[in-house]
mmCIF file of C-alpha atoms in Angstrom:
data_model
loop_
_atom_site.group_PDB
_atom_site.id
_atom_site.type_symbol
_atom_site.label_atom_id
_atom_site.label_comp_id
_atom_site.label_asym_id
_atom_site.label_seq_id
_atom_site.Cartn_x
_atom_site.Cartn_y
_atom_site.Cartn_z
ATOM 1 C CA UNK A 1 90.900 -68.081 -65.346
ATOM 2 C CA UNK A 2 91.121 -67.587 -61.627
ATOM 3 C CA UNK A 3 92.784 -64.213 -61.148
ATOM 4 C CA UNK A 4 96.502 -64.487 -60.513
ATOM 5 C CA UNK A 5 96.512 -61.981 -57.685
ATOM 6 C CA UNK A 6 93.885 -64.041 -55.856
ATOM 7 C CA UNK A 7 95.296 -67.455 -56.603
ATOM 8 C CA UNK A 8 98.720 -66.566 -55.269
ATOM 9 C CA UNK A 9 97.741 -64.144 -52.544
ATOM 10 C CA UNK A 10 98.419 -64.592 -48.853
ATOM 11 C CA UNK A 11 94.961 -66.061 -48.543
ATOM 12 C CA UNK A 12 96.204 -69.406 -49.889
ATOM 13 C CA UNK A 13 94.507 -71.774 -52.328
ATOM 14 C CA UNK A 14 91.175 -71.776 -50.596
ATOM 15 C CA UNK A 15 89.272 -72.966 -53.676
ATOM 16 C CA UNK A 16 90.680 -76.454 -53.028
ATOM 17 C CA UNK A 17 88.891 -76.690 -49.707
ATOM 18 C CA UNK A 18 85.402 -77.163 -51.143
ATOM 19 C CA UNK A 19 84.323 -80.611 -49.928
ATOM 20 C CA UNK A 20 83.692 -83.261 -52.555
ATOM 21 C CA UNK A 21 80.155 -84.564 -52.824
ATOM 22 C CA UNK A 22 78.583 -87.864 -53.760
ATOM 23 C CA UNK A 23 75.651 -87.420 -56.083
ATOM 24 C CA UNK A 24 72.687 -89.679 -56.699
ATOM 25 C CA UNK A 25 71.674 -88.661 -60.211
ATOM 26 C CA UNK A 26 70.114 -90.532 -63.113
ATOM 27 C CA UNK A 27 72.298 -92.729 -65.301
ATOM 28 C CA UNK A 28 72.366 -90.280 -68.227
ATOM 29 C CA UNK A 29 73.589 -87.431 -66.036
ATOM 30 C CA UNK A 30 76.098 -89.526 -64.139
ATOM 31 C CA UNK A 31 78.717 -89.637 -66.887
ATOM 32 C CA UNK A 32 78.545 -85.923 -67.536
ATOM 33 C CA UNK A 33 78.836 -85.149 -63.858
ATOM 34 C CA UNK A 34 81.942 -87.329 -63.645
ATOM 35 C CA UNK A 35 83.452 -85.611 -66.692
ATOM 36 C CA UNK A 36 82.837 -82.248 -65.066
ATOM 37 C CA UNK A 37 84.382 -83.511 -61.855
ATOM 38 C CA UNK A 38 87.476 -84.646 -63.775
ATOM 39 C CA UNK A 39 87.854 -81.184 -65.296
ATOM 40 C CA UNK A 40 87.381 -79.663 -61.837
ATOM 41 C CA UNK A 41 90.213 -81.762 -60.412
ATOM 42 C CA UNK A 42 92.455 -80.641 -63.287
ATOM 43 C CA UNK A 43 91.671 -76.984 -62.635
ATOM 44 C CA UNK A 44 89.723 -76.625 -65.891
ATOM 45 C CA UNK A 45 86.811 -74.892 -64.235
ATOM 46 C CA UNK A 46 85.157 -73.515 -67.379
ATOM 47 C CA UNK A 47 84.889 -77.009 -68.837
ATOM 48 C CA UNK A 48 83.555 -78.322 -65.534
ATOM 49 C CA UNK A 49 80.796 -75.704 -65.655
ATOM 50 C CA UNK A 50 79.757 -76.786 -69.159
ATOM 51 C CA UNK A 51 79.270 -80.387 -68.111
ATOM 52 C CA UNK A 52 77.506 -79.541 -64.869
ATOM 53 C CA UNK A 53 75.103 -77.240 -66.721
ATOM 54 C CA UNK A 54 74.083 -80.248 -68.803
ATOM 55 C CA UNK A 55 73.564 -82.298 -65.664
ATOM 56 C CA UNK A 56 71.247 -79.669 -64.189
ATOM 57 C CA UNK A 57 69.114 -79.852 -67.339
ATOM 58 C CA UNK A 58 68.560 -83.569 -66.758
ATOM 59 C CA UNK A 59 67.630 -83.767 -63.091
ATOM 60 C CA UNK A 60 64.802 -82.590 -60.862
ATOM 61 C CA UNK A 61 65.377 -78.940 -59.770
ATOM 62 C CA UNK A 62 63.911 -79.764 -56.365
ATOM 63 C CA UNK A 63 66.318 -82.662 -55.780
ATOM 64 C CA UNK A 64 69.177 -82.708 -53.343
ATOM 65 C CA UNK A 65 71.587 -83.451 -56.189
ATOM 66 C CA UNK A 66 70.508 -80.302 -58.059
ATOM 67 C CA UNK A 67 71.273 -78.162 -55.023
ATOM 68 C CA UNK A 68 74.657 -79.797 -54.480
ATOM 69 C CA UNK A 69 75.680 -79.219 -58.092
ATOM 70 C CA UNK A 70 74.566 -75.587 -57.894
ATOM 71 C CA UNK A 71 76.934 -75.092 -54.969
ATOM 72 C CA UNK A 72 79.711 -76.797 -56.895
ATOM 73 C CA UNK A 73 79.109 -74.695 -59.996
ATOM 74 C CA UNK A 74 79.104 -71.484 -57.975
ATOM 75 C CA UNK A 75 82.602 -72.209 -56.699
ATOM 76 C CA UNK A 76 83.689 -72.929 -60.291
ATOM 77 C CA UNK A 77 82.285 -69.584 -61.435
ATOM 78 C CA UNK A 78 84.193 -67.924 -58.629
ATOM 79 C CA UNK A 79 87.340 -69.746 -59.707
ATOM 80 C CA UNK A 80 87.119 -68.221 -63.186
ATOM 81 C CA UNK A 81 86.463 -64.760 -61.742
ATOM 82 C CA UNK A 82 82.725 -64.566 -62.477
ATOM 83 C CA UNK A 83 81.743 -63.444 -58.993
ATOM 84 C CA UNK A 84 78.340 -62.023 -59.944
ATOM 85 C CA UNK A 85 77.164 -65.350 -61.344
ATOM 86 C CA UNK A 86 78.664 -67.213 -58.403
ATOM 87 C CA UNK A 87 76.822 -64.990 -55.931
ATOM 88 C CA UNK A 88 73.535 -65.211 -57.844
ATOM 89 C CA UNK A 89 73.758 -68.993 -58.009
ATOM 90 C CA UNK A 90 74.535 -69.257 -54.311
ATOM 91 C CA UNK A 91 71.632 -66.977 -53.419
ATOM 92 C CA UNK A 92 69.311 -69.136 -55.512
ATOM 93 C CA UNK A 93 70.689 -72.246 -53.808
ATOM 94 C CA UNK A 94 70.287 -70.578 -50.426
ATOM 95 C CA UNK A 95 66.585 -69.979 -51.081
ATOM 96 C CA UNK A 96 66.097 -73.626 -52.044
ATOM 97 C CA UNK A 97 68.105 -74.879 -49.077
ATOM 98 C CA UNK A 98 66.068 -72.812 -46.633
ATOM 99 C CA UNK A 99 62.859 -74.289 -48.031
ATOM 100 C CA UNK A 100 63.832 -77.898 -48.599
ATOM 101 C CA UNK A 101 67.541 -78.383 -47.978
ATOM 102 C CA UNK A 102 69.551 -79.609 -45.029
ATOM 103 C CA UNK A 103 71.305 -77.548 -42.381
ATOM 104 C CA UNK A 104 74.581 -78.857 -43.799
ATOM 105 C CA UNK A 105 73.769 -77.374 -47.203
ATOM 106 C CA UNK A 106 72.691 -74.074 -45.689
ATOM 107 C CA UNK A 107 75.969 -73.706 -43.797
ATOM 108 C CA UNK A 108 78.065 -74.635 -46.817
ATOM 109 C CA UNK A 109 76.229 -72.075 -48.957
ATOM 110 C CA UNK A 110 76.740 -69.393 -46.323
ATOM 111 C CA UNK A 111 80.447 -70.232 -46.161
ATOM 112 C CA UNK A 112 80.719 -69.979 -49.944
ATOM 113 C CA UNK A 113 78.857 -66.648 -49.908
ATOM 114 C CA UNK A 114 81.347 -65.341 -47.367
ATOM 115 C CA UNK A 115 84.142 -66.387 -49.688
ATOM 116 C CA UNK A 116 82.532 -64.461 -52.571
ATOM 117 C CA UNK A 117 82.205 -61.366 -50.385
ATOM 118 C CA UNK A 118 85.903 -61.589 -49.637
ATOM 119 C CA UNK A 119 86.791 -62.103 -53.305
ATOM 120 C CA UNK A 120 84.808 -58.962 -54.175
ATOM 121 C CA UNK A 121 86.805 -56.923 -51.639
ATOM 122 C CA UNK A 122 84.210 -56.828 -48.894
ATOM 123 C CA UNK A 123 86.223 -58.284 -45.989
ATOM 124 C CA UNK A 124 84.173 -56.617 -43.242
ATOM 125 C CA UNK A 125 80.951 -58.029 -44.658
ATOM 126 C CA UNK A 126 82.603 -61.413 -45.122
ATOM 127 C CA UNK A 127 83.824 -61.454 -41.531
ATOM 128 C CA UNK A 128 80.398 -60.564 -40.129
ATOM 129 C CA UNK A 129 78.632 -63.073 -42.378
ATOM 130 C CA UNK A 130 80.988 -65.932 -41.527
ATOM 131 C CA UNK A 131 81.055 -65.251 -37.792
ATOM 132 C CA UNK A 132 77.251 -65.335 -37.745
ATOM 133 C CA UNK A 133 77.199 -68.727 -39.449
ATOM 134 C CA UNK A 134 80.052 -70.220 -37.455
ATOM 135 C CA UNK A 135 77.646 -70.977 -34.621
ATOM 136 C CA UNK A 136 75.530 -73.115 -36.971
ATOM 137 C CA UNK A 137 78.599 -74.799 -38.420
ATOM 138 C CA UNK A 138 79.660 -75.944 -34.965
ATOM 139 C CA UNK A 139 76.333 -77.716 -34.468
ATOM 140 C CA UNK A 140 77.039 -79.993 -37.431
ATOM 141 C CA UNK A 141 79.079 -83.153 -37.324
ATOM 142 C CA UNK A 142 80.710 -82.090 -40.593
ATOM 143 C CA UNK A 143 84.417 -81.355 -40.011
ATOM 144 C CA UNK A 144 85.129 -80.526 -43.687
ATOM 145 C CA UNK A 145 82.395 -77.897 -43.806
ATOM 146 C CA UNK A 146 83.477 -76.425 -40.470
ATOM 147 C CA UNK A 147 87.048 -76.211 -41.769
ATOM 148 C CA UNK A 148 85.857 -74.555 -44.986
ATOM 149 C CA UNK A 149 84.000 -71.848 -43.073
ATOM 150 C CA UNK A 150 86.826 -71.374 -40.562
ATOM 151 C CA UNK A 151 89.362 -71.037 -43.363
ATOM 152 C CA UNK A 152 87.249 -68.372 -45.055
ATOM 153 C CA UNK A 153 86.861 -66.531 -41.750
ATOM 154 C CA UNK A 154 90.614 -66.686 -41.188
ATOM 155 C CA UNK A 155 91.129 -65.254 -44.663
ATOM 156 C CA UNK A 156 88.777 -62.357 -43.924
ATOM 157 C CA UNK A 157 90.609 -61.601 -40.689
ATOM 158 C CA UNK A 158 93.928 -61.749 -42.532
ATOM 159 C CA UNK A 159 92.784 -59.222 -45.128
ATOM 160 C CA UNK A 160 91.574 -56.962 -42.316
ATOM 161 C CA UNK A 161 95.066 -57.269 -40.779
ATOM 162 C CA UNK A 162 93.603 -58.859 -37.650
ATOM 163 C CA UNK A 163 96.461 -61.322 -37.541
ATOM 164 C CA UNK A 164 96.265 -62.233 -33.857
ATOM 165 C CA UNK A 165 92.606 -63.166 -34.349
ATOM 166 C CA UNK A 166 93.313 -65.112 -37.551
ATOM 167 C CA UNK A 167 95.980 -67.339 -35.993
ATOM 168 C CA UNK A 168 93.709 -69.396 -33.670
ATOM 169 C CA UNK A 169 91.206 -69.775 -36.527
ATOM 170 C CA UNK A 170 93.867 -71.266 -38.808
ATOM 171 C CA UNK A 171 95.109 -73.381 -35.905
ATOM 172 C CA UNK A 172 91.646 -74.881 -35.543
ATOM 173 C CA UNK A 173 91.588 -75.623 -39.277
ATOM 174 C CA UNK A 174 94.881 -77.452 -38.775
ATOM 175 C CA UNK A 175 93.421 -79.458 -35.916
ATOM 176 C CA UNK A 176 90.456 -80.485 -38.063
ATOM 177 C CA UNK A 177 92.807 -81.464 -40.890
ATOM 178 C CA UNK A 178 94.868 -83.658 -38.583
ATOM 179 C CA UNK A 179 91.779 -85.287 -37.102
ATOM 180 C CA UNK A 180 90.401 -86.019 -40.572
ATOM 181 C CA UNK A 181 93.816 -87.078 -41.932
ATOM 182 C CA UNK A 182 93.412 -84.535 -44.748
ATOM 183 C CA UNK A 183 96.896 -83.793 -46.073
ATOM 184 C CA UNK A 184 95.811 -81.127 -48.577
ATOM 185 C CA UNK A 185 93.998 -79.206 -45.872
ATOM 186 C CA UNK A 186 96.964 -79.646 -43.514
ATOM 187 C CA UNK A 187 99.328 -78.070 -46.042
ATOM 188 C CA UNK A 188 97.020 -75.135 -46.592
ATOM 189 C CA UNK A 189 96.506 -74.592 -42.869
ATOM 190 C CA UNK A 190 100.250 -74.722 -42.234
ATOM 191 C CA UNK A 191 100.870 -72.206 -44.993
ATOM 192 C CA UNK A 192 98.216 -69.878 -43.607
ATOM 193 C CA UNK A 193 99.757 -70.125 -40.144
ATOM 194 C CA UNK A 194 103.183 -69.365 -41.614
ATOM 195 C CA UNK A 195 101.783 -66.279 -43.347
ATOM 196 C CA UNK A 196 100.289 -64.993 -40.108
ATOM 197 C CA UNK A 197 103.481 -65.619 -38.130
ATOM 198 C CA UNK A 198 105.379 -63.627 -40.742
ATOM 199 C CA UNK A 199 102.972 -60.710 -40.294
ATOM 200 C CA UNK A 200 103.431 -61.014 -36.525
ATOM 201 C CA UNK A 201 107.215 -60.710 -37.015
ATOM 202 C CA UNK A 202 107.908 -64.265 -35.892
ATOM 203 C CA UNK A 203 110.014 -65.430 -38.812
ATOM 204 C CA UNK A 204 111.299 -68.496 -36.956
ATOM 205 C CA UNK A 205 107.783 -69.830 -36.429
ATOM 206 C CA UNK A 206 106.920 -68.999 -40.027
ATOM 207 C CA UNK A 207 109.932 -70.916 -41.324
ATOM 208 C CA UNK A 208 109.117 -73.901 -39.113
ATOM 209 C CA UNK A 209 105.578 -74.041 -40.514
ATOM 210 C CA UNK A 210 106.959 -73.822 -44.047
ATOM 211 C CA UNK A 211 109.269 -76.785 -43.451
ATOM 212 C CA UNK A 212 106.436 -78.861 -42.019
ATOM 213 C CA UNK A 213 104.157 -77.935 -44.924
ATOM 214 C CA UNK A 214 106.855 -78.950 -47.409
ATOM 215 C CA UNK A 215 107.318 -82.343 -45.808
ATOM 216 C CA UNK A 216 103.572 -82.928 -46.078
ATOM 217 C CA UNK A 217 103.043 -81.624 -49.615
ATOM 218 C CA UNK A 218 105.773 -83.919 -50.916
ATOM 219 C CA UNK A 219 103.755 -86.932 -49.794
ATOM 220 C CA UNK A 220 100.758 -85.911 -51.928
ATOM 221 C CA UNK A 221 100.003 -87.543 -55.277
ATOM 222 C CA UNK A 222 101.127 -85.641 -58.354
ATOM 223 C CA UNK A 223 98.082 -83.598 -59.400
ATOM 224 C CA UNK A 224 96.742 -80.080 -59.895
ATOM 225 C CA UNK A 225 96.280 -79.479 -56.164
ATOM 226 C CA UNK A 226 99.840 -80.468 -55.312
ATOM 227 C CA UNK A 227 101.272 -78.281 -58.061
ATOM 228 C CA UNK A 228 99.554 -75.125 -56.924
ATOM 229 C CA UNK A 229 100.184 -75.831 -53.257
ATOM 230 C CA UNK A 230 103.889 -76.089 -54.133
ATOM 231 C CA UNK A 231 103.728 -72.734 -55.906
ATOM 232 C CA UNK A 232 102.172 -71.102 -52.864
ATOM 233 C CA UNK A 233 104.869 -72.553 -50.595
ATOM 234 C CA UNK A 234 107.558 -71.395 -53.000
ATOM 235 C CA UNK A 235 106.207 -67.871 -52.794
ATOM 236 C CA UNK A 236 106.347 -68.046 -49.020
ATOM 237 C CA UNK A 237 109.970 -69.201 -49.222
ATOM 238 C CA UNK A 238 110.767 -66.150 -51.356
ATOM 239 C CA UNK A 239 109.199 -63.853 -48.769
ATOM 240 C CA UNK A 240 111.269 -65.475 -46.039
ATOM 241 C CA UNK A 241 114.530 -64.829 -47.899
ATOM 242 C CA UNK A 242 115.067 -61.514 -46.108
ATOM 243 C CA UNK A 243 115.295 -63.463 -42.834
ATOM 244 C CA UNK A 244 116.819 -66.725 -44.081
ATOM 245 C CA UNK A 245 118.947 -66.420 -47.253
ATOM 246 C CA UNK A 246 118.874 -70.210 -47.694
ATOM 247 C CA UNK A 247 115.180 -70.068 -48.551
ATOM 248 C CA UNK A 248 116.065 -68.739 -52.036
ATOM 249 C CA UNK A 249 117.573 -72.129 -52.853
ATOM 250 C CA UNK A 250 114.584 -73.761 -51.178
ATOM 251 C CA UNK A 251 112.238 -71.771 -53.413
ATOM 252 C CA UNK A 252 114.230 -72.860 -56.475
ATOM 253 C CA UNK A 253 113.692 -76.526 -55.631
ATOM 254 C CA UNK A 254 110.015 -76.006 -54.754
ATOM 255 C CA UNK A 255 109.234 -74.280 -58.047
ATOM 256 C CA UNK A 256 111.108 -76.997 -59.933
ATOM 257 C CA UNK A 257 108.978 -79.601 -58.199
ATOM 258 C CA UNK A 258 105.878 -77.681 -59.246
ATOM 259 C CA UNK A 259 107.207 -77.552 -62.814
ATOM 260 C CA UNK A 260 107.673 -81.319 -62.805
ATOM 261 C CA UNK A 261 104.100 -81.801 -61.617
ATOM 262 C CA UNK A 262 102.884 -79.492 -64.384
ATOM 263 C CA UNK A 263 104.801 -81.438 -66.992
ATOM 264 C CA UNK A 264 103.505 -84.761 -65.672
ATOM 265 C CA UNK A 265 99.941 -83.467 -65.726
ATOM 266 C CA UNK A 266 100.425 -81.585 -69.022
ATOM 267 C CA UNK A 267 99.053 -78.500 -67.276
ATOM 268 C CA UNK A 268 100.219 -75.498 -69.283
ATOM 269 C CA UNK A 269 99.006 -72.985 -66.710
ATOM 270 C CA UNK A 270 100.925 -74.647 -63.892
ATOM 271 C CA UNK A 271 104.015 -74.887 -66.108
ATOM 272 C CA UNK A 272 103.791 -71.189 -66.992
ATOM 273 C CA UNK A 273 103.449 -70.102 -63.362
ATOM 274 C CA UNK A 274 106.319 -72.334 -62.249
ATOM 275 C CA UNK A 275 108.621 -70.954 -64.949
ATOM 276 C CA UNK A 276 107.597 -67.419 -64.054
ATOM 277 C CA UNK A 277 108.482 -67.901 -60.414
ATOM 278 C CA UNK A 278 111.741 -69.616 -61.328
ATOM 279 C CA UNK A 279 112.534 -66.475 -63.273
ATOM 280 C CA UNK A 280 112.093 -64.465 -60.075
ATOM 281 C CA UNK A 281 114.501 -66.811 -58.300
ATOM 282 C CA UNK A 282 117.107 -66.339 -61.029
ATOM 283 C CA UNK A 283 116.741 -62.550 -60.790
ATOM 284 C CA UNK A 284 117.400 -62.651 -57.050
ATOM 285 C CA UNK A 285 120.308 -65.055 -57.392
#
């Protein structure tokens, strides 16, 4: 399972930012890919890996689809905390992409590698790696990939406590999200901005971003992504309590909303987290 301290850290739910791909695979592999994708959307990353491994056995290793699924699987391995396998798979994909892949694939792999470096507590290396590849990312007409790399760079800067530098990065992610009408990405960008403002001692700006993020997340369909985005916003509300006592009640309602999503989706992990955070609210009340 994705480590709790990473999933609910100030870095936000960056695993949700991996762009979705369309695959052209043979008919036999198609169903298994779709089953893996369904597990991915539900947050059942280990099951997604099992199905995607079967797909890789059925398609040409030199194909574009094979490379795309490798990238997807690497992020799933990272999600379950298997960083060594994620890094090895990305390095293998990088070699293939440099020989026969597209620039888009190369940039996405480099962004994912930067994310792994950050997850393995190498923020300086992650920052350097991502800054180097940002130039390439800007040459693509691929807003989702640019946002993915920018978000990872912002996360690295945040960990390094370079908050003033992280803020314009997250702001650009927000601009991309608005341009692409991507509500999930908008919520994450708003939350990241709120976190930075809090570190910069601007609690008013942080609270304003939280309110905007809440209004957006409540328009999302009830699914795994919405549930965990709600949890992250609830945590932010708890941190803002020292400045705005009313945010304790706000956190209570947010965590209850997350609990309802968990119950609707029959997601035991989401339910457990929501109940745990509600317990924190009760302790403070």
